[in-house]
């Protein structure tokens, strides 16, 4: 995990997270619990949605998007139908 933490921090900074000491601690804990790759994916999703903050990031990670459905019962698409971009 420690080898991948640098990637998590760099992705967070690139995507607009402030990366304070508190955020670094939280990102470390999230990466330990969810894996660095998943956290990096969630960071990009939060940034793409204009919400580069820890609360939004935790919400993305808490939700199992692979099995979630939208209000019409269709599979949830985190890109909002823009996955081809």
Short mmCIF file of C-alpha atoms in Angstrom, two decimals:
data_model
loop_
_atom_site.label_atom_id
_atom_site.label_comp_id
_atom_site.label_asym_id
_atom_site.label_seq_id
_atom_site.Cartn_x
_atom_site.Cartn_y
_atom_site.Cartn_z
CA UNK A 1 0.00 0.00 0.00
CA UNK A 2 2.70 2.49 0.94
CA UNK A 3 4.14 2.34 -2.58
CA UNK A 4 0.77 3.39 -4.03
CA UNK A 5 0.04 6.17 -1.54
CA UNK A 6 2.14 8.62 -3.54
CA UNK A 7 -0.15 7.98 -6.52
CA UNK A 8 -3.21 8.68 -4.37
CA UNK A 9 -1.76 11.96 -3.07
CA UNK A 10 -0.64 13.06 -6.54
CA UNK A 11 -4.06 12.28 -8.03
CA UNK A 12 -5.82 14.17 -5.26
CA UNK A 13 -3.62 17.21 -5.76
CA UNK A 14 -4.00 17.07 -9.55
CA UNK A 15 -7.78 16.89 -9.20
CA UNK A 16 -8.13 19.91 -6.92
CA UNK A 17 -8.15 18.48 -3.41
CA UNK A 18 -6.38 20.82 -0.99
CA UNK A 19 -4.20 18.02 0.50
CA UNK A 20 -3.94 19.43 3.99
CA UNK A 21 -2.44 17.21 6.68
CA UNK A 22 -5.98 16.16 7.64
CA UNK A 23 -6.82 15.24 4.03
CA UNK A 24 -3.57 13.28 3.67
CA UNK A 25 -4.46 11.29 6.81
CA UNK A 26 -7.97 10.66 5.48
CA UNK A 27 -6.71 9.65 2.03
CA UNK A 28 -4.28 7.25 3.69
CA UNK A 29 -7.10 5.66 5.71
CA UNK A 30 -9.38 5.44 2.65
CA UNK A 31 -6.63 3.81 0.59
CA UNK A 32 -6.02 1.30 3.38
CA UNK A 33 -9.71 0.42 3.47
CA UNK A 34 -10.63 0.55 -0.22
CA UNK A 35 -7.34 0.17 -2.06
CA UNK A 36 -5.30 2.85 -3.77
CA UNK A 37 -6.70 2.18 -7.24
CA UNK A 38 -10.32 2.50 -6.10
CA UNK A 39 -9.53 5.71 -4.19
CA UNK A 40 -7.83 7.19 -7.28
CA UNK A 41 -10.88 6.29 -9.36
CA UNK A 42 -13.17 7.92 -6.80
CA UNK A 43 -10.97 11.03 -6.70
CA UNK A 44 -11.34 11.39 -10.48
CA UNK A 45 -15.11 10.90 -10.25
CA UNK A 46 -15.39 13.56 -7.54
CA UNK A 47 -13.28 15.95 -9.58
CA UNK A 48 -15.26 15.31 -12.76
CA UNK A 49 -18.43 16.14 -10.85
CA UNK A 50 -16.91 19.36 -9.49
CA UNK A 51 -16.84 18.08 -5.91
CA UNK A 52 -13.19 17.64 -4.93
CA UNK A 53 -13.81 17.19 -1.21
CA UNK A 54 -13.50 14.38 1.31
CA UNK A 55 -17.21 14.14 2.06
CA UNK A 56 -18.08 13.52 -1.56
CA UNK A 57 -15.14 11.13 -1.94
CA UNK A 58 -16.31 9.09 1.07
CA UNK A 59 -19.81 8.93 -0.42
CA UNK A 60 -18.50 7.58 -3.71
CA UNK A 61 -16.48 4.93 -1.92
CA UNK A 62 -19.39 3.97 0.34
CA UNK A 63 -21.66 3.34 -2.59
CA UNK A 64 -21.18 0.13 -4.51
CA UNK A 65 -21.62 1.67 -7.94
CA UNK A 66 -21.11 -1.64 -9.74
CA UNK A 67 -24.42 -2.97 -8.44
CA UNK A 68 -26.32 0.29 -7.98
CA UNK A 69 -29.22 1.30 -10.15
CA UNK A 70 -30.60 4.70 -11.05
CA UNK A 71 -34.17 5.86 -10.36
CA UNK A 72 -35.38 3.97 -13.46
CA UNK A 73 -33.83 0.65 -12.42
CA UNK A 74 -31.08 0.90 -15.01
CA UNK A 75 -27.46 0.15 -14.05
CA UNK A 76 -25.88 3.20 -12.46
CA UNK A 77 -23.44 5.00 -14.78
CA UNK A 78 -21.03 7.19 -12.80
CA UNK A 79 -20.15 9.09 -15.99
CA UNK A 80 -23.73 10.21 -16.51
CA UNK A 81 -23.81 8.53 -19.94
CA UNK A 82 -20.62 10.22 -21.02
CA UNK A 83 -18.35 7.22 -20.69
CA UNK A 84 -17.32 7.55 -24.30
CA UNK A 85 -15.51 10.84 -23.61
#
